Structure formats: structure tokens, C-alpha cells
Short mmCIF file of C-alpha atoms and ligand atoms in Angstrom, two decimals:
data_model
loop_
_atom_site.label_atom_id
_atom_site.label_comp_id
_atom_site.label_asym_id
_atom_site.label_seq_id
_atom_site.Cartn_x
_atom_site.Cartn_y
_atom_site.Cartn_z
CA UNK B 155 13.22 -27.47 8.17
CA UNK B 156 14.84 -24.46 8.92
CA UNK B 157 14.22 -21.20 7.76
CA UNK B 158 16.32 -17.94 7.05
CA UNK B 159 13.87 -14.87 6.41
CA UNK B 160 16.01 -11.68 4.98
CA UNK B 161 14.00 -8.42 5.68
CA UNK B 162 11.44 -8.36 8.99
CA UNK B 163 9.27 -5.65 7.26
CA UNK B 164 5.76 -5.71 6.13
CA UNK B 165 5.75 -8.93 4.20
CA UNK B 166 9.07 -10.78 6.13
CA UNK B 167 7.56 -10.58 9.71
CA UNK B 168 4.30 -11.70 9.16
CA UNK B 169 5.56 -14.12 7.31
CA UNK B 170 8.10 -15.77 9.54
CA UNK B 171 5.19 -15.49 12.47
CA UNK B 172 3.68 -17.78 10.39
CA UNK B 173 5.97 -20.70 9.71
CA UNK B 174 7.43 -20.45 13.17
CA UNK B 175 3.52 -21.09 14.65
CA UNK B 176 3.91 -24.06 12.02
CA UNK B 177 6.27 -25.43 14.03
CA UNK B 178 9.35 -24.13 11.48
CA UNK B 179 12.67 -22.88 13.24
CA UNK B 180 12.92 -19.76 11.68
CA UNK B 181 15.81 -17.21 11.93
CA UNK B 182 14.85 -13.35 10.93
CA UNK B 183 17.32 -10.87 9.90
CA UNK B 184 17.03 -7.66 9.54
CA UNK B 185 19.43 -4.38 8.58
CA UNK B 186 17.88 -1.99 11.22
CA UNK B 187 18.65 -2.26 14.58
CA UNK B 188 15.62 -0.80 16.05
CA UNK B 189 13.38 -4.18 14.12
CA UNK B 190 15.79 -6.33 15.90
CA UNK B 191 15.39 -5.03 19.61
CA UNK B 192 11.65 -4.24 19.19
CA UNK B 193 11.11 -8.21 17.44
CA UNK B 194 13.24 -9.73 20.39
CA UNK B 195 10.68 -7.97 22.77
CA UNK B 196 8.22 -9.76 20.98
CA UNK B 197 6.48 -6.16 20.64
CA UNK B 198 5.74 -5.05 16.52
CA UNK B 199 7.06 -2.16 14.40
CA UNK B 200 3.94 -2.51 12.45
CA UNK B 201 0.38 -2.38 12.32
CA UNK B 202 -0.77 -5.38 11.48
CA UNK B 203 -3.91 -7.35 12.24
CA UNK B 204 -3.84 -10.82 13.92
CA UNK B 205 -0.03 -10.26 14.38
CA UNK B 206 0.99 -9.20 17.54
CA UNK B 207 0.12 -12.25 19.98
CA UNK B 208 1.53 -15.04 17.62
CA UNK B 209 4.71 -12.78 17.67
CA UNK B 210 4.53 -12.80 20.92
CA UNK B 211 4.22 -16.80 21.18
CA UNK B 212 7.08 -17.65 18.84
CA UNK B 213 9.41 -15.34 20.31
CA UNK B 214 8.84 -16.97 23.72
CA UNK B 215 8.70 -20.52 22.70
CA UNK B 216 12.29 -19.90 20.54
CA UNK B 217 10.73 -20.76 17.30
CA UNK B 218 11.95 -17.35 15.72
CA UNK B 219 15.34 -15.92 16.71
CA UNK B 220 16.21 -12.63 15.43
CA UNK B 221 19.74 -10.47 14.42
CA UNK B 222 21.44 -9.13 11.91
CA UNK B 223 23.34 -11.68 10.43
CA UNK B 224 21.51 -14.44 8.40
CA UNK B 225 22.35 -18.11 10.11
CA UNK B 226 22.92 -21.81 7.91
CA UNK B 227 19.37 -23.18 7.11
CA UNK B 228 17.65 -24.69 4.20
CA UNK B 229 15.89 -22.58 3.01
CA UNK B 230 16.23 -18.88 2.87
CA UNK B 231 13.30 -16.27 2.06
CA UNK B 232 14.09 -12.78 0.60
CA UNK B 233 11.68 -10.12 1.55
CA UNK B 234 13.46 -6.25 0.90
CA UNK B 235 11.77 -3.50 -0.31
CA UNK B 236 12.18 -2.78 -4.13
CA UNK B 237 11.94 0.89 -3.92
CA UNK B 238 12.56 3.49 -7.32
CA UNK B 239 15.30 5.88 -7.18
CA UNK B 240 14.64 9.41 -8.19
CA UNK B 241 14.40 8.45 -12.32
CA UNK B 242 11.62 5.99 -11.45
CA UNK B 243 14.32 3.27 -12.16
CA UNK B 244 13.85 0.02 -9.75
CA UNK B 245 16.52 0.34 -6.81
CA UNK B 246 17.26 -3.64 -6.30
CA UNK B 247 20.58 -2.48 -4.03
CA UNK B 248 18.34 -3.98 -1.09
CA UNK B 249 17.87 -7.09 -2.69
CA UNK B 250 21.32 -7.28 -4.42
CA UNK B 251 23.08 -6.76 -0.67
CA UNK B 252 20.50 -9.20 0.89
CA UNK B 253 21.48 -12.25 -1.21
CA UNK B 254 25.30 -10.98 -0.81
CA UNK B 255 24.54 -11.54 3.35
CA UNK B 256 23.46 -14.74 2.71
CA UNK B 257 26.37 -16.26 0.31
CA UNK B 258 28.76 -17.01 3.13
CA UNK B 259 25.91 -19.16 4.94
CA UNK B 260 24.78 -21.30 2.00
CA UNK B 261 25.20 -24.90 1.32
CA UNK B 262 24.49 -27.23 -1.24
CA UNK B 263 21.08 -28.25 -1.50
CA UNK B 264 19.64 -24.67 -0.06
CA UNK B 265 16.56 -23.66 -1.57
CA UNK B 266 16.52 -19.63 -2.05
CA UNK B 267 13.10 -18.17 -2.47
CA UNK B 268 12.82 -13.96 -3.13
CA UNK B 269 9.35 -12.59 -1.92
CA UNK B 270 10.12 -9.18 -3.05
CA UNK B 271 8.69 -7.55 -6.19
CA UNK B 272 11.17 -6.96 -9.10
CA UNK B 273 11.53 -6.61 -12.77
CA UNK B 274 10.51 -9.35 -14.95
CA UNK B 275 14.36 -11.44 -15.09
CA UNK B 276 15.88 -10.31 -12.06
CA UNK B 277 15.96 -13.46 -9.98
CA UNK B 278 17.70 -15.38 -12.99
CA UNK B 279 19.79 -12.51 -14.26
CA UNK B 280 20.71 -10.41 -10.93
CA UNK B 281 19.70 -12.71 -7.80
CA UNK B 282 21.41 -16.19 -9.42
CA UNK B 283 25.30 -15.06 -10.39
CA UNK B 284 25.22 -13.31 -6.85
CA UNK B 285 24.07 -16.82 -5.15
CA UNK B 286 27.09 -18.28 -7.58
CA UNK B 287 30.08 -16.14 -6.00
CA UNK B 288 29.35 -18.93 -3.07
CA UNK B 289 30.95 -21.44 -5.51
CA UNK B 290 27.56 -23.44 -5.76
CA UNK B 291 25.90 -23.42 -8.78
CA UNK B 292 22.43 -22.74 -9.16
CA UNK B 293 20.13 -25.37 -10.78
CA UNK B 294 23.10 -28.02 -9.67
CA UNK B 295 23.70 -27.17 -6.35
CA UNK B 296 21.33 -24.25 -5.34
CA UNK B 297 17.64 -24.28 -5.75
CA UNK B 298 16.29 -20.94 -6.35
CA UNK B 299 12.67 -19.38 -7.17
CA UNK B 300 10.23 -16.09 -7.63
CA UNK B 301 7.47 -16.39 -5.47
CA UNK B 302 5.74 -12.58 -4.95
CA UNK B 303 3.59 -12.10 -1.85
CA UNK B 304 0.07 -11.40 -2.84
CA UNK B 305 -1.28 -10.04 0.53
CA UNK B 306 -3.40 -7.63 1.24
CA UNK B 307 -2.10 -5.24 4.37
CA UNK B 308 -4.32 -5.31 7.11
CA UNK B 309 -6.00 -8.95 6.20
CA UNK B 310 -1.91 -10.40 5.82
CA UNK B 311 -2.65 -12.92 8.74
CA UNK B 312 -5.51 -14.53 6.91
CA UNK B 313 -4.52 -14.00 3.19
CA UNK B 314 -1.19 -15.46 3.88
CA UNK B 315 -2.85 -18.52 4.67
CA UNK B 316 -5.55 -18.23 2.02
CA UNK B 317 -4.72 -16.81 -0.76
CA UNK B 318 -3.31 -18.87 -4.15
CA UNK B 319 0.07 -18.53 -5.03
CA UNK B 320 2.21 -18.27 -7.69
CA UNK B 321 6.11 -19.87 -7.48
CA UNK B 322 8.50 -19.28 -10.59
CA UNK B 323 11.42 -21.65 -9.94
CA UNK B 324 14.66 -21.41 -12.03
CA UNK B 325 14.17 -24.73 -13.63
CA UNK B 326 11.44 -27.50 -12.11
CA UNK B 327 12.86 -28.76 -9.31
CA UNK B 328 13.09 -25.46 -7.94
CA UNK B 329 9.71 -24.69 -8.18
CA UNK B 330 8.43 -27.82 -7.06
CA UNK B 331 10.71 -27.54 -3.54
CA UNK B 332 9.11 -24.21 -2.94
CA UNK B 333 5.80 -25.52 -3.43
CA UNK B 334 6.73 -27.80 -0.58
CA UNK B 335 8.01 -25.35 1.57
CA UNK B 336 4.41 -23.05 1.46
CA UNK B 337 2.80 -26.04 1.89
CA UNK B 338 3.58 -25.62 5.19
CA UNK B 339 1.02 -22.98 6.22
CA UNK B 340 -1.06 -22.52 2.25
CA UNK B 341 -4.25 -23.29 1.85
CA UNK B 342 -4.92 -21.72 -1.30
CA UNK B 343 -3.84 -22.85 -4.81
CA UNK B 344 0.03 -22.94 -5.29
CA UNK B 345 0.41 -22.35 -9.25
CA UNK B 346 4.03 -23.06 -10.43
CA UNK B 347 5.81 -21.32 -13.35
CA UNK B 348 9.18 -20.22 -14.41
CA UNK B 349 10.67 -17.63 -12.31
CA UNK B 350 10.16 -14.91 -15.21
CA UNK B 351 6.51 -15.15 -15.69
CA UNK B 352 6.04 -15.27 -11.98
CA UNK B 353 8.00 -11.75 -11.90
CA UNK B 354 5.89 -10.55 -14.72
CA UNK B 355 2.31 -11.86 -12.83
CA UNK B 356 3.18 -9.44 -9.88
CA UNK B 357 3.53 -6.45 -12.06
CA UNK B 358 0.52 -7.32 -13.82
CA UNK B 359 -1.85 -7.74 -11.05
CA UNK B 360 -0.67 -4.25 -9.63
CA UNK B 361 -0.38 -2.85 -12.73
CA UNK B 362 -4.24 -3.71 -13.57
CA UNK B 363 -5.19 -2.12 -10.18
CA UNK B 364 -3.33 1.03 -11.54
CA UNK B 365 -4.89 1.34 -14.92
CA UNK B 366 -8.31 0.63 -13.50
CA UNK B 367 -8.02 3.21 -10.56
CA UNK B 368 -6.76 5.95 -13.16
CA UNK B 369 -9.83 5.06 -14.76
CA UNK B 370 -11.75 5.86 -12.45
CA UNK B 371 -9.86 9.10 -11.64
CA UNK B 372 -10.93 9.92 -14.99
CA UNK B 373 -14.44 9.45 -15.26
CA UNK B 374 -15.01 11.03 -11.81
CA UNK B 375 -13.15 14.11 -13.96
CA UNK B 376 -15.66 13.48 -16.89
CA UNK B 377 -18.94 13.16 -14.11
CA UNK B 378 -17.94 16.61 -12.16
CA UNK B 379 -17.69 18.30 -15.92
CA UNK B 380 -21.34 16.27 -17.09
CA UNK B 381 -22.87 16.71 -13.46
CA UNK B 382 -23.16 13.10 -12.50
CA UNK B 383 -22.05 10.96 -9.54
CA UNK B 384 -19.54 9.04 -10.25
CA UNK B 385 -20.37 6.76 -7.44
CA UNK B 386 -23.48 6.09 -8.15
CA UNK B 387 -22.60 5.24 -12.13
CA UNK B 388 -20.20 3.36 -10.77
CA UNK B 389 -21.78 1.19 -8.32
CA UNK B 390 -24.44 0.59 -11.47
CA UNK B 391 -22.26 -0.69 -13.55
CA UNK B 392 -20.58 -2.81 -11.76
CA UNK B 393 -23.92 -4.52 -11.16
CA UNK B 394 -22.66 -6.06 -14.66
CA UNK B 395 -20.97 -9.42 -14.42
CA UNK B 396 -18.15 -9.03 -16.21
CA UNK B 397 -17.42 -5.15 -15.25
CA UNK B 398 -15.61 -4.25 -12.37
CA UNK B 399 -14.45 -0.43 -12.30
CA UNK B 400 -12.75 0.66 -9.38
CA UNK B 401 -13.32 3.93 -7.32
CA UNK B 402 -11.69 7.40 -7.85
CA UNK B 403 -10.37 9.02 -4.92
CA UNK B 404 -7.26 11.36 -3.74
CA UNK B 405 -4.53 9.41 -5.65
CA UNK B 406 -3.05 5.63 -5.61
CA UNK B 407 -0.27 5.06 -2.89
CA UNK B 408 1.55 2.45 -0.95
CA UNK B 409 4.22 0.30 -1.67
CA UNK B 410 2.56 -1.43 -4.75
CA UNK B 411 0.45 -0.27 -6.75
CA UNK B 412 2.17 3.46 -7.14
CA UNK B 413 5.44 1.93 -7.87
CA UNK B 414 4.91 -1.52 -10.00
CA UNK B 415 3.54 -0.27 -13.28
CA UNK B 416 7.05 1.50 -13.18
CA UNK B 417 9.11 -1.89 -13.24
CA UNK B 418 7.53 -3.13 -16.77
CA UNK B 419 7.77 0.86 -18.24
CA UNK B 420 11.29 0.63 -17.82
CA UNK B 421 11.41 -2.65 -19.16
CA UNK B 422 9.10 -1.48 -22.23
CA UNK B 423 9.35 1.77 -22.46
CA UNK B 424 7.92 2.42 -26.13
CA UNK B 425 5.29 -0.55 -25.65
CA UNK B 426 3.63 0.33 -22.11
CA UNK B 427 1.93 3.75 -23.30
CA UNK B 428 -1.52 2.98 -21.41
CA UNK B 429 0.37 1.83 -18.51
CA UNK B 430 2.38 5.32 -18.48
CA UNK B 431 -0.39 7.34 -19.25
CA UNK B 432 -2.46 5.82 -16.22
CA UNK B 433 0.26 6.69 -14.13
CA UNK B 434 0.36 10.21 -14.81
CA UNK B 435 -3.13 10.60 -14.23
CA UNK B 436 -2.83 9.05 -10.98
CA UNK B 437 -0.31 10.83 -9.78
CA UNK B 438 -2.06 14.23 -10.45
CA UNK B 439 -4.63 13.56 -8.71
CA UNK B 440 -3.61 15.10 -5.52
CA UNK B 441 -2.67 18.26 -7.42
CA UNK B 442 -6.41 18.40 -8.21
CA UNK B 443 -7.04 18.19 -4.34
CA UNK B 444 -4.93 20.88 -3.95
CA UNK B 445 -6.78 23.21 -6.21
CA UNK B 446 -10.31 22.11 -4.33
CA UNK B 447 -8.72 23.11 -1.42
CA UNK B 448 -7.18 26.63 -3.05
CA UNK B 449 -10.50 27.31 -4.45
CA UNK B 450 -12.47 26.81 -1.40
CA UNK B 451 -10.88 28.75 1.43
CA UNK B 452 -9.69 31.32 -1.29
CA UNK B 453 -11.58 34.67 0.78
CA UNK B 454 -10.46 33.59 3.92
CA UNK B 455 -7.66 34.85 5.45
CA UNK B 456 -4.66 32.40 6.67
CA UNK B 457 -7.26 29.49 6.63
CA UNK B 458 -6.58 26.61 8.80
CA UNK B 459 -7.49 23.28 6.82
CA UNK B 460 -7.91 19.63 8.77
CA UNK B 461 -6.76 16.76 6.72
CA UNK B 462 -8.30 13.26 8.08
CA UNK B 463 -6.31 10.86 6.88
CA UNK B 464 -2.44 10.34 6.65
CA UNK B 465 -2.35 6.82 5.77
CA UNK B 466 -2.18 5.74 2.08
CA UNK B 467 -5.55 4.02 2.70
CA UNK B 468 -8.35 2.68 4.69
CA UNK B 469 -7.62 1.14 8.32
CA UNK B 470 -3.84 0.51 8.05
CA UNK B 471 -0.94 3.01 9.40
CA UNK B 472 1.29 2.47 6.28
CA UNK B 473 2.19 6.18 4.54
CA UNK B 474 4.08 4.94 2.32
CA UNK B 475 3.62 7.08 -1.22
CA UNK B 476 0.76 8.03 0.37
CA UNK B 477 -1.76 10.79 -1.42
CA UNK B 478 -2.40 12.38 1.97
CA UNK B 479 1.15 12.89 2.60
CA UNK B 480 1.91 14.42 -0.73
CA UNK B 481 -0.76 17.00 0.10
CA UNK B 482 0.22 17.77 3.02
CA UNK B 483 3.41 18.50 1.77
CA UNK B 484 2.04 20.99 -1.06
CA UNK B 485 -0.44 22.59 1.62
CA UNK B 486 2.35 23.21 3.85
CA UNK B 487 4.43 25.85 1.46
CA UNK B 488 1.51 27.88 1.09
CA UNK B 489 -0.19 30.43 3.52
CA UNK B 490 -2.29 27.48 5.43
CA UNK B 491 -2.53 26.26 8.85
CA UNK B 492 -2.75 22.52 9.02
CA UNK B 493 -3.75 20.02 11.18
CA UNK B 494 -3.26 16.45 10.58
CA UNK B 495 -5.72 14.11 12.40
CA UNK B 496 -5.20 10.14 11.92
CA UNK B 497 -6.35 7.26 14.21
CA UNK B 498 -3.89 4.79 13.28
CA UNK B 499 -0.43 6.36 12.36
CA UNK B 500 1.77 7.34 15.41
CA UNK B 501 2.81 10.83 15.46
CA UNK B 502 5.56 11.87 13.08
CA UNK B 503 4.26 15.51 11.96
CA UNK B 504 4.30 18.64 14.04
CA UNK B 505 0.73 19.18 12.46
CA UNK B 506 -0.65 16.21 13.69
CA UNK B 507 -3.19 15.76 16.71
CA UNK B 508 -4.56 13.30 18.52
CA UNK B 509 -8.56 14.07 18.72
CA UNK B 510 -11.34 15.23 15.94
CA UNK B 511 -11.89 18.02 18.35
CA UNK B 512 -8.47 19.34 18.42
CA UNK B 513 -8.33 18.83 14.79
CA UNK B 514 -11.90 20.66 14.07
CA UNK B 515 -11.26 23.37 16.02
CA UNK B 516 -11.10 26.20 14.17
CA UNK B 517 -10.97 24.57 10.64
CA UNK B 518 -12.33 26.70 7.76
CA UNK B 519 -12.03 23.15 5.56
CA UNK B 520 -11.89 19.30 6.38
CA UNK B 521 -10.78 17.23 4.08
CA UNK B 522 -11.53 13.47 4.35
CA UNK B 523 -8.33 11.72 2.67
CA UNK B 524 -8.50 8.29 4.29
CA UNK B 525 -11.22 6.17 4.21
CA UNK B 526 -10.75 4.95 8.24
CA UNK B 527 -13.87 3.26 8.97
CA UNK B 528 -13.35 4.99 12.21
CA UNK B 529 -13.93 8.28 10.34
CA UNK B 530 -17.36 6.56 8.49
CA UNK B 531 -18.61 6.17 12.02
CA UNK B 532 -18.16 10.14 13.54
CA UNK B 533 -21.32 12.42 13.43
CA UNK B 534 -19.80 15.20 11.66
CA UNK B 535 -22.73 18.07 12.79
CA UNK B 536 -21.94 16.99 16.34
CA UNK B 537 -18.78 18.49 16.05
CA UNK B 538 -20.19 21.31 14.02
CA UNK B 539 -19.49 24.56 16.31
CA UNK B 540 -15.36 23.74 16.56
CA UNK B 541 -15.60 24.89 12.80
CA UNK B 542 -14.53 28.18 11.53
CA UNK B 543 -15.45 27.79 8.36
CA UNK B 544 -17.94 24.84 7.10
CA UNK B 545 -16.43 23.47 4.70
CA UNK B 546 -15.90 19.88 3.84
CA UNK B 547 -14.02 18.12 0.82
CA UNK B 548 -14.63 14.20 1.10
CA UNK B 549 -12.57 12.53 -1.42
CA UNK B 550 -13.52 9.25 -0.52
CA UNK B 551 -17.48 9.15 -0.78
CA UNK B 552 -17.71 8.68 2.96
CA UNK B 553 -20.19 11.17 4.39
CA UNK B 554 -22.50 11.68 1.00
CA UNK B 555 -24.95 9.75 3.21
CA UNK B 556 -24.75 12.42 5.88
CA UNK B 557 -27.51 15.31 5.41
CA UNK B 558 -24.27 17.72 5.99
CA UNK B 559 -25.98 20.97 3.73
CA UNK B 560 -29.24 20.87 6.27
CA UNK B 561 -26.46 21.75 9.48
CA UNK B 562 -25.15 24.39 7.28
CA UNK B 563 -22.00 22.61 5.53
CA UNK B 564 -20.04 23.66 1.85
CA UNK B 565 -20.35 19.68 1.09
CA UNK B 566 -17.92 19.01 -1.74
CA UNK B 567 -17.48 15.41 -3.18
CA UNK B 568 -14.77 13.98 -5.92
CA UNK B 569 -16.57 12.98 -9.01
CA UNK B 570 -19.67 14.48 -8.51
CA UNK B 571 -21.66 18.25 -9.64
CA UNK B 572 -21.25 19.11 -5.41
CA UNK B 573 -17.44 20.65 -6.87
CA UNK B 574 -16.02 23.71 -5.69
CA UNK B 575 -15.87 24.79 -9.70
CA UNK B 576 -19.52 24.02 -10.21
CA UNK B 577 -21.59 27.21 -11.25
CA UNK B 578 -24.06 27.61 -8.50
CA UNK B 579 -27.32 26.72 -10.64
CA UNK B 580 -25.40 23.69 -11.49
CA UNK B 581 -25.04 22.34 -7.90
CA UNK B 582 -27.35 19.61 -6.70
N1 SAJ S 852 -7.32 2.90 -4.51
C1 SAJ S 852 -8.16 3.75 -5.19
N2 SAJ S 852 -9.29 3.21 -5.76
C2 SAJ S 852 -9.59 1.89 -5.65
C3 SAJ S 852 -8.72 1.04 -4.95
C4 SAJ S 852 -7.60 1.56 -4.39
O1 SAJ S 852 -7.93 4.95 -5.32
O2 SAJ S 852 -10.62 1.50 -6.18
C5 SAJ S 852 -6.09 3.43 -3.92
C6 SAJ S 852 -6.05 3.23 -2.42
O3 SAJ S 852 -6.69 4.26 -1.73
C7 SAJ S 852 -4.56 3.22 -2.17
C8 SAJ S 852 -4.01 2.55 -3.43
O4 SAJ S 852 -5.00 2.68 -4.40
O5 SAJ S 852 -4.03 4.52 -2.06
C9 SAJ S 852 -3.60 1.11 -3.27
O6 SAJ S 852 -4.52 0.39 -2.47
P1 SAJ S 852 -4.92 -1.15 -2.73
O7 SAJ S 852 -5.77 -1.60 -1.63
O8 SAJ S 852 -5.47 -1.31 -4.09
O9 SAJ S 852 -3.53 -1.92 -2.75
P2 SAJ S 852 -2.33 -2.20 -1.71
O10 SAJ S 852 -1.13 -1.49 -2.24
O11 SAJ S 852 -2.69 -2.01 -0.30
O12 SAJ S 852 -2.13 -3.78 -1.89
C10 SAJ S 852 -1.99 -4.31 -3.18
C11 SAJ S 852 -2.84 -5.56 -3.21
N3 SAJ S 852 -3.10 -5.91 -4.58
C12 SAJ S 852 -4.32 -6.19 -5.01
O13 SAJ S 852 -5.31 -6.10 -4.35
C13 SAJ S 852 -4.33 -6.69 -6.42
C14 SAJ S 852 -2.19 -6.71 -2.53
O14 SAJ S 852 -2.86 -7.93 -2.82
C15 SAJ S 852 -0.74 -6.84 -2.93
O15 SAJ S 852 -0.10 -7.85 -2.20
C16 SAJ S 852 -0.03 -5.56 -2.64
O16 SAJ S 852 -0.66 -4.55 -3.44
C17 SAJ S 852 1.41 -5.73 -3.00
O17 SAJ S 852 2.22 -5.89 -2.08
O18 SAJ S 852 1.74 -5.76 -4.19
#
């Protein structure tokens, strides 16, 4: 078999890695020329887990060739972002001018398989009559099929291979060739479907993740105002079986979960009022950070603040949407010094540094954004005399352990009565 993979991103490199150490020929493709020359190396333009040495091996043993034009093969596998434009409408120009590279390459019998998240109808209604200006016709000549990536990032290498899948083929035999074609590397379940319903599974799976989080962004709201944890009610309850709340913290981001509810609101826009309502609380969430911070450093003079964190969460460099980064944004147009401190995302702010003592140093507030487990492990009164001011604002739950008021700390924690409003007698 041979394999053309559109997009060498986050989903399209790992997976092409992975058929080509399956013994696949695979050819990537990919827009930016930076991907291309940095692939060819055999070095990564991501952070990713498990990745870098197969890369390494498949680019030296020939099994995946890289450029920027898509090759003849059998099967071709469309992984493009899905971004929204500035009206929260889905931008599917990637994907529209990804299947238009392929069309001069395609023959009958391909099979055409899009990775990449979309709007319920899209591979029957957008992706199909662009396959068709090839001449073929799809369901006669062309096979073609949904199949969303379900993968986790930082556990991609192992949940490619493990986790079930679902495939939505145009019509049967579609579905059934795709099967075929994960078969190559899947061990999980691969559940077949119609492509529409395998569009629609995505958005629901994100979608629940969203509705659930805001959830918990609004009970930790209801716990500071009651003086409970949060966390600890939480954890309790989901002792239950059948309950399984998820955790509040600085806002939702990443490439998902922030932007898929969005694809069935526009699609619905009268019918998905829960799913827009959960939105909006997520998204003001970081607002709410913002006024911690405001209230905290508010008799200090020019404060400096230290954000941990950058990344849209825990152990992964991806900023994408991230909370973090729309906070730092807000914090930077006011009268604040910040410094940016993040162990796994190269340096692309002015702000940021590359040590906990350089970001410390001075602070008059940290605030833990990113749940790094790197960050779980430092011994925060160790580094206790860099501060100006301390203060600390962990949205995360990470350092409640930590005896931080006995060294002298302002401990503030999301979702619990230790908030920056609380009246003194109040505070526990
Ligand atoms: N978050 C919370 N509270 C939680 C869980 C997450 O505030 O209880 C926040 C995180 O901090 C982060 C955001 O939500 O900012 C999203 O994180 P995530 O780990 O829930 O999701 P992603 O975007 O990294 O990956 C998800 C995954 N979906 C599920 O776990 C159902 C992954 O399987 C999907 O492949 C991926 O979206 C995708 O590409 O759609």
C-alpha cells in the first residue's frame, strides 16, 4: 500500500511515523516549508512523546518521503487544521485546498480518508464534489470516508495504536476499505458508520468535555461564594459510579475542545443553548483570573506577576487557544511586569525565562496556570526569598498540599474560601 498523508502537523506526523514503522510507503506533504526541511532532517516541529526516534528511523530507511506536493498512492489521509474565523464560523479553506492538491494525483480505485474535525456533512457535501472535479466519481470510482483522530496529545504514540475508532464511509464499501487500511497499526475497536454520524461523534465527544468542564467552572464559582473546596466535593463525588465531573481551572484551550462545540452551534444555532451557554462560561474564565490577579497586587506599586504555565495544559508545549496565553495578553496592557516561566514551550515571548529563579525573582504574585508535573514537583518555600511579594494564585489545585501559609505565603486557590474576595473571618 501506499500512502499520501496531507498536513504533517499534530495528528498527520505522528500518524504517518506510524504506518511507515508498519512497513507502509508513506509520502507526507505539507504547505510550510520549514515542516518539510525540519521532517527531512528527521528532527520534529513538535513535542511529542515516543515520536522523535521512529521519525528518525523511517526517514532513514525511506519509508516516509516528504514535500510539498502530494504523490499517486492509494490511499490518501487528510489531516489540516479546522480552525474558526473571527465569527466563530468553521474555516474548512485548509481542508477545501488540501483535497484540491490532491485531485490531479488521484486514480480510480483511491481510497480518501479526512482525519480532520469538521461539521457534521462536510466530507459528503464539501470534501466529495471537490474529489469529483478529477472526473472520478465518488462511490463508483473513489472511495472516500470520515474517520476523526481521537488522540490524546502527549500519549498520541500509544493511543494511536490503542484507542477504538470510529470510520464514517460515504456508502459501505468505503468504510469497510478504511477499516482495512487502520488495521494496519489499530489495536483498538474500529466502529464503522456513515460518514455523517462519524462527523457528528467528534463534536460530541469534545463537546461533552466542554459542557462538563464549564461545569465545573461553575460550581468552583458556587464553592468560593458557599466556602467549600471544590476539589475536595469533587473528588467525593466522583467516588459515585456513574458520576464523573471534571475539574475547574483557568479556562478550556487547545485545538479541540475550545473550538468543537462551535461546529454543531453553527449548525444548530436555536437548538444548542446548553452547548452555547457552556461556552461562554468557559471562556470567561480567564477574565476571572484576571480580576484575582487585579485584586491581589492592587497596593503595590508596578507589581511584577510570574505566570507558570504557557501551555494550554499539563506536560505538552501546544499554546494553542491556550488560557495562559489569553492572560498574558490582558496582563500585558495594564501597569504589570510579567514574567513568563514554562518548561516545555520554546521561547516565543519577550517575557519569558528560562529558570523558576529568574522567574521568582522579584514577583509580588505567582500564578500557577499549567499543571506541568514538573511544577507539582518544585519546593515552592525553597525559593521563598526571590519573592517580593508572597503571593500565590494556583488555579490548578497543585500546591494545596504544600503548607505554603506556615512560610508566610497569600495562598489563593480556584474554587475554594482561600479567594482573594473572601472576607478575612471567612478564610480557612
Ligand atoms: N480541562 C479543564 N478541566 C478538565 C479537563 C480539561 O479545565 O477537567 C482543560 C485543560 O486544561 C485544557 C482543555 O480543557 O485547557 C482541554 O484539555 P483536554 O485534555 O480535555 O483535551 P485536549 O484538547 O488535549 O484533547 C482532546 C481529547 N479529547 C478527550 O479526551 C475526549 C482527545 O482525545 C482528542 O483527540 C482531542 O481533544 C482532539 O483532537 O479532539
Amino acid at each position: 500500500m501506499k500512502l499520501c498523508v496531507i498536513g504533517l502537523g499534530y495528528i498527520g506526523l505522528p500518524t504517518s511515523v506510524m504506518f511507515a514503522i508498519h512497513d507502509v510507503d508513506v509520502h507526507g506533504v505539507d504547505v510550510n516549508k520549514h515542516v518539510i526541511e525540519t521532517v527531512r532532517k528527521g528532527q520534529l516541529h513538535i513535542e511529542e512523546r515516543g515520536l522523535k526516534e521512529k521519525l528518525k528511523t523511517v526517514i532513514k530507511n525511506g519509508k516516509l518521503t516528504v514535500s510539498s506536493t502530494p504523490k499517486k498512492a492509494d490511499v490518501f489521509i487528510i489531516c489540516v487544521p479546522t480552525p474558526l474565523d473571527e465569527n466563530k464560523k468553521t474555516d474548512l479553506s485548509h481542508v477545501k485546498s488540501a483535497a484540491r492538491s490532491i485531485v490531479p494525483f488521484l486514480e480510480k480505485g483511491n481510497l480518501i480518508i479526512l482525519e480532520s474535525t469538521v461539521p457534521p456533512k462536510t466530507t459528503e457535501r464539501i470534501l466529495a464534489p471537490i474529489l469529483e472535479t478529477s472526473g472520478l466519481k465518488v462511490g463508483e470510482d473513489l472511495f472516500v470516508a470520515h474517520s476523526p483522530e481521537r488522540v490524546l496529545p502527549g500519549k498520541m504514540m500509544q493511543e494511536l495504536v490503542e484507542n477504538d475508532r470510529v470510520i464514517g464511509g460515504i456508502d459501505e464499501r468505503s468504510a469497510l476499505k478504511t477499516a482495512d487500511v487502520y488495521k494496519t497499526f489499530v489495536k483498538g475497536h474500529l466502529y464503522l458508520t456513515d460518514a455523517q454520524t462519524a462527523e457528528l461523534v467528534k463534536l460530541i465527544e469534545n463537546t461533552y468535555r466542554d459542557v462538563n468542564i464549564a461545569l465545573a467552572n461553575e460550581l468552583a464559582l458556587i464553592a468560593e461564594k458557599l466556602n467549600i473546596d471544590i476539589w475536595e466535593a469533587i473528588r467525593l463525588a466522583n467516588y459515585h459510579p456513574r458520576v464523573n465531573v471534571h475539574l475547574p481551572g483557568p479556562g478550556v484551550g487547545g485545538h479541540c475542545i475550545a473550538i468543537d462545540p462551535w461546529f454543531i452551534i453553527e449548525q444548530a444555532p436555536e437548538e444548542a443553548k446548553l452547548i452555547s451557554l457552556a461556552r461562554r462560561i468557559n471562556e470567561a474564565v480567564p477574565s476571572r483570573v484576571i480580576e484575582w490577579i487585579d485584586r491581589v497586587v492592587k497596593d503595590i506599586e508596578q507589581p511584577t506577576i510570574t505566570l507558570f504555565g504557557l501551555s494550554y495544559k499539563a506536560n505538552v508545549d501546544d499554546t494553542r487557544e491556550s488560557p495562559a496565553l489569553a492572560i498574558y495578553k490582558e496582563l500585558s496592557k495594564k501597569n504589570y511586569r510579567v514574567k513568563i516561566h514554562d518548561p516545555f514551550v520554546k521561547k516565543k515571548l519577550p517575557e519569558q525565562v528560562d529558570t523558576i529563579e529568574k522567574a521568582l525573582e522579584g514577583s509580588d504574585c505567582l500564578v500557577l496556570l499549567t499543571d506541568h508535573d514538573y511544577y507539582k514537583h518544585i519546593e515552592l518555600p525553597s525559593y521563598q526569598s526571590l519573592f517580593k511579594t508572597k503571593n500565590i494564585i494556583d488555579t490548578r489545585n497543585l500546591y494545596a498540599h504544600v503548607p505554603l501559609e506556615q512560610y508566610g505565603f497569600s495562598y489563593y486557590q480556584l474554587g475554594t474560601p482561600r479567594h482573594p474576595f473572601a472576607k478575612k473571618e471567612e478564610k480557612r
